[in-house]
CSV table of C-alpha atoms in Angstrom, one decimal:
chain,number,residue,atom,x,y,z
A,1,UNK,CA,129.4,-41.0,-52.1
A,2,UNK,CA,128.1,-42.6,-48.9
A,3,UNK,CA,129.4,-46.0,-48.1
A,4,UNK,CA,127.4,-46.5,-45.0
A,5,UNK,CA,123.7,-45.8,-44.9
A,6,UNK,CA,121.8,-45.3,-41.6
A,7,UNK,CA,118.0,-45.0,-41.3
A,8,UNK,CA,116.1,-43.2,-40.0
A,9,UNK,CA,117.9,-39.9,-39.7
A,10,UNK,CA,115.6,-38.7,-36.9
A,11,UNK,CA,112.8,-40.2,-34.9
A,12,UNK,CA,110.5,-38.9,-32.2
A,13,UNK,CA,108.7,-41.6,-30.2
A,14,UNK,CA,106.7,-41.8,-27.0
A,15,UNK,CA,108.2,-43.2,-23.8
A,16,UNK,CA,107.8,-46.9,-23.6
A,17,UNK,CA,107.9,-47.6,-27.3
A,18,UNK,CA,110.7,-49.3,-29.2
A,19,UNK,CA,112.7,-47.8,-32.0
A,20,UNK,CA,114.8,-49.7,-34.6
A,21,UNK,CA,117.7,-48.1,-36.4
A,22,UNK,CA,119.3,-49.7,-39.4
A,23,UNK,CA,122.8,-49.5,-40.6
A,24,UNK,CA,123.9,-50.7,-44.0
A,25,UNK,CA,127.2,-51.0,-45.7
A,26,UNK,CA,126.6,-50.1,-49.3
A,27,UNK,CA,129.5,-51.3,-51.3
A,28,UNK,CA,131.4,-53.6,-49.0
A,29,UNK,CA,130.8,-56.5,-46.7
A,30,UNK,CA,131.3,-55.6,-43.0
A,31,UNK,CA,131.7,-58.4,-40.6
A,32,UNK,CA,132.0,-55.9,-37.9
A,33,UNK,CA,130.0,-52.7,-37.3
A,34,UNK,CA,130.1,-50.3,-34.4
A,35,UNK,CA,127.3,-48.5,-32.6
A,36,UNK,CA,128.0,-45.2,-30.9
A,37,UNK,CA,125.9,-42.7,-28.9
A,38,UNK,CA,126.7,-39.1,-28.5
A,39,UNK,CA,124.9,-36.7,-26.0
A,40,UNK,CA,125.0,-33.0,-26.7
A,41,UNK,CA,128.4,-31.5,-26.2
A,42,UNK,CA,129.9,-34.8,-25.3
A,43,UNK,CA,132.3,-37.1,-27.1
A,44,UNK,CA,131.4,-40.1,-29.1
A,45,UNK,CA,130.8,-43.2,-26.9
A,46,UNK,CA,131.1,-46.7,-28.2
A,47,UNK,CA,128.0,-48.7,-27.2
A,48,UNK,CA,128.7,-52.0,-28.8
A,49,UNK,CA,130.5,-53.9,-31.5
A,50,UNK,CA,128.2,-55.8,-33.8
A,51,UNK,CA,129.5,-59.0,-35.2
A,52,UNK,CA,127.9,-60.8,-38.1
A,53,UNK,CA,126.5,-64.1,-37.1
A,54,UNK,CA,127.3,-63.8,-33.5
A,55,UNK,CA,126.4,-61.9,-30.4
A,56,UNK,CA,127.3,-58.2,-30.1
A,57,UNK,CA,130.0,-57.2,-27.7
A,58,UNK,CA,128.7,-54.5,-25.3
A,59,UNK,CA,130.7,-51.8,-23.6
A,60,UNK,CA,130.6,-51.6,-19.9
A,61,UNK,CA,127.5,-49.9,-18.6
A,62,UNK,CA,125.4,-50.5,-21.8
A,63,UNK,CA,122.4,-52.7,-21.2
A,64,UNK,CA,122.3,-55.4,-23.7
A,65,UNK,CA,118.6,-56.1,-23.1
A,66,UNK,CA,117.7,-52.5,-23.7
A,67,UNK,CA,119.8,-52.0,-26.8
A,68,UNK,CA,119.3,-55.0,-28.9
A,69,UNK,CA,121.7,-55.5,-31.8
A,70,UNK,CA,121.2,-57.8,-34.7
A,71,UNK,CA,123.8,-58.3,-37.4
A,72,UNK,CA,121.9,-60.6,-39.6
A,73,UNK,CA,123.9,-60.2,-42.8
A,74,UNK,CA,127.3,-58.8,-43.9
A,75,UNK,CA,125.7,-55.6,-44.9
A,76,UNK,CA,123.1,-54.9,-42.3
A,77,UNK,CA,123.2,-54.3,-38.5
A,78,UNK,CA,120.2,-53.1,-36.5
A,79,UNK,CA,120.0,-51.4,-33.2
A,80,UNK,CA,116.7,-51.5,-31.3
A,81,UNK,CA,116.2,-49.3,-28.4
A,82,UNK,CA,113.5,-51.1,-26.4
A,83,UNK,CA,111.1,-49.4,-24.0
A,84,UNK,CA,112.7,-46.0,-24.7
A,85,UNK,CA,112.8,-43.3,-22.1
A,86,UNK,CA,113.5,-39.6,-22.4
A,87,UNK,CA,117.1,-40.2,-21.1
A,88,UNK,CA,117.7,-42.4,-24.2
A,89,UNK,CA,117.3,-39.3,-26.3
A,90,UNK,CA,120.6,-39.0,-28.1
A,91,UNK,CA,122.4,-39.1,-31.4
A,92,UNK,CA,123.1,-42.7,-32.4
A,93,UNK,CA,125.7,-43.4,-35.1
A,94,UNK,CA,126.8,-46.6,-36.7
A,95,UNK,CA,130.0,-47.2,-38.5
A,96,UNK,CA,131.7,-49.9,-40.4
A,97,UNK,CA,135.1,-50.7,-41.8
A,98,UNK,CA,136.3,-52.4,-44.9
A,99,UNK,CA,138.7,-54.3,-42.8
A,100,UNK,CA,141.3,-54.3,-40.1
A,101,UNK,CA,143.4,-51.1,-40.1
A,102,UNK,CA,141.0,-49.4,-42.5
A,103,UNK,CA,139.3,-46.2,-41.4
A,104,UNK,CA,135.7,-46.2,-40.3
A,105,UNK,CA,132.9,-45.0,-42.4
A,106,UNK,CA,130.0,-43.5,-40.6
A,107,UNK,CA,126.3,-43.5,-41.2
A,108,UNK,CA,124.8,-40.0,-41.0
A,109,UNK,CA,123.4,-40.7,-37.6
A,110,UNK,CA,119.9,-41.0,-36.1
A,111,UNK,CA,118.7,-38.3,-33.7
A,112,UNK,CA,116.3,-40.0,-31.3
A,113,UNK,CA,113.9,-37.9,-29.2
A,114,UNK,CA,111.8,-39.7,-26.6
A,115,UNK,CA,108.9,-37.7,-25.3
B,1,UNK,CA,145.8,-42.7,-17.9
B,2,UNK,CA,143.3,-42.8,-20.7
B,3,UNK,CA,144.2,-44.9,-23.7
B,4,UNK,CA,143.8,-42.0,-26.1
B,5,UNK,CA,144.0,-38.4,-24.9
B,6,UNK,CA,143.4,-35.1,-26.5
B,7,UNK,CA,143.3,-31.6,-25.2
B,8,UNK,CA,139.6,-30.7,-25.4
B,9,UNK,CA,140.3,-27.1,-26.1
B,10,UNK,CA,138.7,-25.0,-27.4
B,11,UNK,CA,141.4,-23.6,-29.5
B,12,UNK,CA,140.5,-20.1,-30.6
B,13,UNK,CA,142.6,-19.3,-33.6
B,14,UNK,CA,142.4,-16.3,-36.0
B,15,UNK,CA,141.6,-17.0,-39.6
B,16,UNK,CA,144.8,-17.6,-41.6
B,17,UNK,CA,146.8,-18.8,-38.7
B,18,UNK,CA,148.5,-22.2,-38.3
B,19,UNK,CA,147.3,-24.5,-35.6
B,20,UNK,CA,148.4,-27.8,-34.4
B,21,UNK,CA,147.2,-30.3,-31.9
B,22,UNK,CA,148.3,-33.7,-30.6
B,23,UNK,CA,146.8,-36.9,-29.6
B,24,UNK,CA,148.7,-39.3,-27.3
B,25,UNK,CA,148.0,-43.0,-27.0
B,26,UNK,CA,149.1,-45.6,-24.5
B,27,UNK,CA,149.1,-48.9,-26.4
B,28,UNK,CA,152.5,-49.2,-28.1
B,29,UNK,CA,151.2,-52.0,-30.3
B,30,UNK,CA,148.7,-49.7,-32.0
B,31,UNK,CA,148.9,-50.1,-35.7
B,32,UNK,CA,146.7,-47.5,-37.4
B,33,UNK,CA,145.8,-43.9,-36.8
B,34,UNK,CA,143.2,-41.6,-38.1
B,35,UNK,CA,142.0,-38.0,-37.8
B,36,UNK,CA,138.3,-37.4,-38.0
B,37,UNK,CA,136.4,-34.1,-38.1
B,38,UNK,CA,133.0,-33.7,-36.5
B,39,UNK,CA,130.8,-30.7,-37.0
B,40,UNK,CA,128.1,-29.9,-34.5
B,41,UNK,CA,125.2,-32.4,-34.5
B,42,UNK,CA,126.7,-34.3,-37.4
B,43,UNK,CA,128.5,-37.7,-37.7
B,44,UNK,CA,132.3,-37.8,-37.7
B,45,UNK,CA,133.9,-37.7,-41.2
B,46,UNK,CA,137.3,-39.1,-42.0
B,47,UNK,CA,139.8,-36.3,-42.5
B,48,UNK,CA,142.9,-38.3,-43.1
B,49,UNK,CA,144.8,-41.4,-42.2
B,50,UNK,CA,148.1,-41.0,-40.5
B,51,UNK,CA,151.1,-42.8,-42.0
B,52,UNK,CA,154.4,-43.6,-40.4
B,53,UNK,CA,156.3,-41.2,-42.6
B,54,UNK,CA,153.8,-38.4,-42.2
B,55,UNK,CA,151.4,-37.3,-44.8
B,56,UNK,CA,150.0,-34.1,-46.2
B,57,UNK,CA,146.6,-33.3,-47.8
B,58,UNK,CA,146.4,-29.7,-48.9
B,59,UNK,CA,146.5,-27.5,-45.8
B,60,UNK,CA,146.5,-30.5,-43.5
B,61,UNK,CA,149.6,-32.4,-42.3
B,62,UNK,CA,149.5,-35.5,-40.1
B,63,UNK,CA,152.4,-36.9,-38.3
B,64,UNK,CA,153.1,-40.0,-36.2
B,65,UNK,CA,155.7,-40.3,-33.5
B,66,UNK,CA,155.9,-43.9,-32.4
B,67,UNK,CA,158.7,-43.3,-29.9
B,68,UNK,CA,156.7,-40.8,-28.0
B,69,UNK,CA,153.4,-42.4,-28.8
B,70,UNK,CA,151.5,-39.4,-30.3
B,71,UNK,CA,150.0,-38.3,-33.5
B,72,UNK,CA,149.6,-34.7,-34.6
B,73,UNK,CA,147.5,-32.7,-36.9
B,74,UNK,CA,148.6,-29.3,-38.3
B,75,UNK,CA,146.3,-27.0,-40.2
B,76,UNK,CA,147.9,-24.2,-42.2
B,77,UNK,CA,146.1,-21.1,-43.4
B,78,UNK,CA,143.1,-21.9,-41.3
B,79,UNK,CA,139.6,-21.1,-42.7
B,80,UNK,CA,136.4,-20.3,-40.9
B,81,UNK,CA,135.1,-23.6,-42.2
B,82,UNK,CA,137.8,-25.5,-40.3
B,83,UNK,CA,135.9,-24.8,-37.1
B,84,UNK,CA,134.9,-28.3,-35.8
B,85,UNK,CA,135.9,-30.9,-33.3
B,86,UNK,CA,138.8,-33.0,-34.4
B,87,UNK,CA,138.9,-36.6,-33.2
B,88,UNK,CA,141.8,-38.9,-33.2
B,89,UNK,CA,141.3,-42.7,-33.5
B,90,UNK,CA,143.9,-45.3,-32.7
B,91,UNK,CA,143.4,-48.9,-34.0
B,92,UNK,CA,145.0,-52.1,-33.0
B,93,UNK,CA,144.4,-55.8,-33.9
B,94,UNK,CA,144.9,-58.3,-31.1
B,95,UNK,CA,143.8,-62.0,-31.3
B,96,UNK,CA,141.8,-61.2,-34.5
B,97,UNK,CA,139.9,-58.5,-32.6
B,98,UNK,CA,140.0,-55.1,-34.2
B,99,UNK,CA,139.8,-52.4,-31.6
B,100,UNK,CA,139.3,-48.7,-32.1
B,101,UNK,CA,139.9,-46.2,-29.4
B,102,UNK,CA,138.6,-42.7,-29.8
B,103,UNK,CA,139.9,-39.6,-28.3
B,104,UNK,CA,137.4,-37.2,-26.8
B,105,UNK,CA,138.1,-34.6,-29.4
B,106,UNK,CA,139.7,-31.2,-29.7
B,107,UNK,CA,137.4,-28.3,-30.4
B,108,UNK,CA,138.8,-25.7,-32.8
B,109,UNK,CA,137.2,-22.3,-33.4
B,110,UNK,CA,138.5,-20.2,-36.2
B,111,UNK,CA,137.7,-16.5,-35.7
B,112,UNK,CA,137.5,-13.9,-38.5
Protein backbone atom coordinates (compact mmCIF):
# COMPACT_ATOMS: atom_id res chain seq x y z
CA UNK A 1 0.00 0.00 0.00
CA UNK A 2 0.91 3.64 -0.27
CA UNK A 3 3.45 4.86 2.22
CA UNK A 4 3.33 8.50 1.16
CA UNK A 5 0.06 10.29 0.74
CA UNK A 6 -0.26 13.52 -1.22
CA UNK A 7 -3.32 15.73 -1.34
CA UNK A 8 -4.98 17.04 -3.40
CA UNK A 9 -4.49 14.97 -6.53
CA UNK A 10 -5.50 17.82 -8.75
CA UNK A 11 -6.47 21.41 -8.34
CA UNK A 12 -7.62 24.19 -10.63
CA UNK A 13 -7.24 27.70 -9.33
CA UNK A 14 -7.42 31.24 -10.57
CA UNK A 15 -4.34 33.32 -11.18
CA UNK A 16 -3.26 35.16 -8.07
CA UNK A 17 -4.57 32.67 -5.55
CA UNK A 18 -2.49 30.39 -3.34
CA UNK A 19 -2.60 26.62 -3.30
CA UNK A 20 -1.43 24.33 -0.51
CA UNK A 21 -0.32 20.77 -1.18
CA UNK A 22 0.13 18.28 1.64
CA UNK A 23 2.52 15.37 1.78
CA UNK A 24 2.29 12.79 4.54
CA UNK A 25 4.42 9.78 5.32
CA UNK A 26 1.97 7.16 6.51
CA UNK A 27 3.91 4.56 8.39
CA UNK A 28 7.30 6.07 9.03
CA UNK A 29 8.80 9.27 10.27
CA UNK A 30 10.51 11.34 7.64
CA UNK A 31 12.93 13.99 8.78
CA UNK A 32 13.49 14.84 5.14
CA UNK A 33 10.98 15.11 2.34
CA UNK A 34 11.53 16.24 -1.20
CA UNK A 35 9.39 18.34 -3.50
CA UNK A 36 9.61 17.95 -7.25
CA UNK A 37 7.99 19.56 -10.23
CA UNK A 38 7.54 18.05 -13.64
CA UNK A 39 6.40 19.88 -16.75
CA UNK A 40 4.90 17.88 -19.63
CA UNK A 41 7.42 15.70 -21.43
CA UNK A 42 10.21 16.89 -19.17
CA UNK A 43 12.16 15.17 -16.45
CA UNK A 44 11.52 15.39 -12.74
CA UNK A 45 13.09 18.53 -11.27
CA UNK A 46 13.92 18.82 -7.59
CA UNK A 47 12.53 22.04 -6.18
CA UNK A 48 13.51 21.81 -2.55
CA UNK A 49 14.43 19.56 0.30
CA UNK A 50 12.10 19.90 3.25
CA UNK A 51 13.72 19.43 6.66
CA UNK A 52 11.64 18.84 9.76
CA UNK A 53 12.04 21.65 12.24
CA UNK A 54 14.23 23.80 10.04
CA UNK A 55 14.16 25.79 6.86
CA UNK A 56 13.83 24.08 3.53
CA UNK A 57 16.77 23.95 1.16
CA UNK A 58 15.82 25.29 -2.24
CA UNK A 59 17.40 24.41 -5.54
CA UNK A 60 18.88 27.13 -7.65
CA UNK A 61 16.24 29.07 -9.53
CA UNK A 62 13.36 28.12 -7.23
CA UNK A 63 11.86 31.12 -5.46
CA UNK A 64 11.55 30.38 -1.78
CA UNK A 65 9.06 33.19 -1.25
CA UNK A 66 6.81 31.81 -3.93
CA UNK A 67 7.01 28.16 -2.99
CA UNK A 68 6.62 28.06 0.78
CA UNK A 69 7.55 24.81 2.43
CA UNK A 70 6.63 23.90 5.97
CA UNK A 71 7.74 20.64 7.56
CA UNK A 72 5.97 20.99 10.87
CA UNK A 73 6.09 17.37 11.95
CA UNK A 74 7.92 14.18 11.14
CA UNK A 75 5.06 13.00 8.98
CA UNK A 76 3.84 16.12 7.24
CA UNK A 77 5.33 18.59 4.80
CA UNK A 78 3.34 21.21 2.94
CA UNK A 79 4.11 23.16 -0.20
CA UNK A 80 2.21 26.38 -0.78
CA UNK A 81 2.31 27.94 -4.21
CA UNK A 82 1.66 31.60 -3.49
CA UNK A 83 0.12 34.00 -6.00
CA UNK A 84 -0.05 31.26 -8.59
CA UNK A 85 0.27 32.10 -12.26
CA UNK A 86 -0.47 30.02 -15.34
CA UNK A 87 3.24 29.23 -15.74
CA UNK A 88 3.10 27.50 -12.35
CA UNK A 89 0.77 24.91 -13.84
CA UNK A 90 2.63 21.65 -13.46
CA UNK A 91 2.74 18.26 -11.80
CA UNK A 92 4.05 18.57 -8.25
CA UNK A 93 5.28 15.44 -6.50
CA UNK A 94 6.55 14.89 -3.00
CA UNK A 95 8.65 12.04 -1.76
CA UNK A 96 10.10 10.75 1.44
CA UNK A 97 12.61 8.16 2.48
CA UNK A 98 12.78 5.93 5.53
CA UNK A 99 16.40 6.88 5.89
CA UNK A 100 19.69 7.43 4.22
CA UNK A 101 20.38 4.98 1.40
CA UNK A 102 16.74 3.89 1.34
CA UNK A 103 14.69 4.36 -1.79
CA UNK A 104 12.25 7.20 -2.12
CA UNK A 105 8.55 6.67 -1.89
CA UNK A 106 6.43 9.10 -3.83
CA UNK A 107 3.09 10.65 -3.29
CA UNK A 108 0.74 10.28 -6.23
CA UNK A 109 1.36 13.85 -7.29
CA UNK A 110 -0.75 16.96 -7.58
CA UNK A 111 -1.68 18.30 -10.97
CA UNK A 112 -2.01 22.05 -10.65
CA UNK A 113 -3.73 24.09 -13.33
CA UNK A 114 -3.77 27.85 -12.94
CA UNK A 115 -6.25 29.65 -15.15
CA UNK B 1 29.38 16.65 -17.36
CA UNK B 2 26.06 15.96 -15.69
CA UNK B 3 26.16 14.17 -12.36
CA UNK B 4 23.85 11.44 -13.60
CA UNK B 5 23.35 10.82 -17.30
CA UNK B 6 20.95 8.66 -19.22
CA UNK B 7 20.27 8.25 -22.91
CA UNK B 8 16.83 9.88 -23.29
CA UNK B 9 15.83 7.49 -26.07
CA UNK B 10 13.22 6.67 -27.11
CA UNK B 11 14.14 3.05 -27.41
CA UNK B 12 11.67 1.39 -29.76
CA UNK B 13 11.75 -2.33 -29.08
CA UNK B 14 9.53 -5.17 -30.40
CA UNK B 15 7.55 -7.11 -27.88
CA UNK B 16 9.46 -10.09 -26.56
CA UNK B 17 12.87 -8.60 -27.16
CA UNK B 18 15.53 -7.90 -24.59
CA UNK B 19 16.53 -4.32 -23.97
CA UNK B 20 19.17 -2.78 -21.77
CA UNK B 21 20.12 0.75 -20.89
CA UNK B 22 22.74 2.35 -18.72
CA UNK B 23 23.04 5.26 -16.37
CA UNK B 24 26.41 6.85 -15.66
CA UNK B 25 27.26 8.83 -12.56
CA UNK B 26 30.14 11.15 -11.76
CA UNK B 27 30.41 10.97 -7.97
CA UNK B 28 32.61 8.02 -7.09
CA UNK B 29 31.45 8.28 -3.46
CA UNK B 30 27.86 7.46 -4.39
CA UNK B 31 26.47 4.78 -2.16
CA UNK B 32 23.04 3.72 -3.28
CA UNK B 33 21.42 3.27 -6.64
CA UNK B 34 17.85 2.78 -7.74
CA UNK B 35 15.78 2.35 -10.86
CA UNK B 36 12.36 3.95 -11.02
CA UNK B 37 9.70 3.66 -13.64
CA UNK B 38 7.42 6.53 -14.54
CA UNK B 39 4.32 6.22 -16.65
CA UNK B 40 2.97 9.21 -18.49
CA UNK B 41 1.38 11.76 -16.14
CA UNK B 42 2.02 9.59 -13.10
CA UNK B 43 4.48 9.69 -10.22
CA UNK B 44 7.68 7.61 -10.38
CA UNK B 45 7.47 4.18 -8.82
CA UNK B 46 10.40 2.22 -7.46
CA UNK B 47 11.30 -0.61 -9.79
CA UNK B 48 14.29 -1.99 -7.95
CA UNK B 49 17.31 -1.11 -5.88
CA UNK B 50 20.69 -1.90 -7.38
CA UNK B 51 23.06 -3.96 -5.28
CA UNK B 52 26.78 -4.26 -5.68
CA UNK B 53 26.58 -7.90 -6.68
CA UNK B 54 23.78 -7.27 -9.14
CA UNK B 55 20.23 -8.36 -8.60
CA UNK B 56 17.34 -9.80 -10.49
CA UNK B 57 13.60 -9.45 -10.09
CA UNK B 58 11.69 -11.53 -12.58
CA UNK B 59 12.44 -10.21 -16.05
CA UNK B 60 14.46 -7.30 -14.70
CA UNK B 61 18.16 -7.39 -13.92
CA UNK B 62 20.08 -4.51 -12.42
CA UNK B 63 23.84 -4.26 -12.31
CA UNK B 64 26.34 -1.87 -10.79
CA UNK B 65 29.79 -1.23 -12.18
CA UNK B 66 31.66 0.91 -9.67
CA UNK B 67 34.91 0.93 -11.63
CA UNK B 68 33.25 2.49 -14.67
CA UNK B 69 30.64 4.30 -12.60
CA UNK B 70 27.46 3.14 -14.23
CA UNK B 71 24.40 1.11 -13.44
CA UNK B 72 22.38 -0.85 -15.93
CA UNK B 73 18.89 -2.20 -16.29
CA UNK B 74 18.10 -5.16 -18.49
CA UNK B 75 14.57 -6.18 -19.36
CA UNK B 76 14.02 -9.63 -20.84
CA UNK B 77 10.96 -10.80 -22.77
CA UNK B 78 9.66 -7.25 -22.91
CA UNK B 79 5.92 -6.65 -22.60
CA UNK B 80 3.80 -3.87 -23.97
CA UNK B 81 3.22 -2.79 -20.37
CA UNK B 82 6.94 -2.16 -19.95
CA UNK B 83 6.55 1.00 -22.05
CA UNK B 84 7.48 3.82 -19.70
CA UNK B 85 10.28 6.17 -18.81
CA UNK B 86 12.98 4.59 -16.66
CA UNK B 87 14.78 6.87 -14.24
CA UNK B 88 17.96 6.10 -12.40
CA UNK B 89 18.69 7.63 -9.03
CA UNK B 90 22.06 7.90 -7.36
CA UNK B 91 22.30 8.61 -3.66
CA UNK B 92 25.15 9.75 -1.50
CA UNK B 93 25.54 10.84 2.10
CA UNK B 94 27.97 13.62 2.84
CA UNK B 95 28.27 15.48 6.13
CA UNK B 96 24.94 14.03 7.27
CA UNK B 97 23.28 15.37 4.13
CA UNK B 98 21.49 12.81 2.06
CA UNK B 99 21.60 13.76 -1.59
CA UNK B 100 19.69 12.17 -4.42
CA UNK B 101 20.55 12.85 -8.00
CA UNK B 102 18.10 11.88 -10.73
CA UNK B 103 18.79 11.00 -14.28
CA UNK B 104 16.53 12.60 -16.86
CA UNK B 105 15.12 9.23 -17.79
CA UNK B 106 15.16 6.84 -20.73
CA UNK B 107 11.95 6.44 -22.64
CA UNK B 108 11.13 2.89 -23.66
CA UNK B 109 8.42 2.02 -26.18
CA UNK B 110 7.52 -1.61 -26.67
CA UNK B 111 5.84 -2.26 -30.00
CA UNK B 112 3.55 -5.20 -30.75
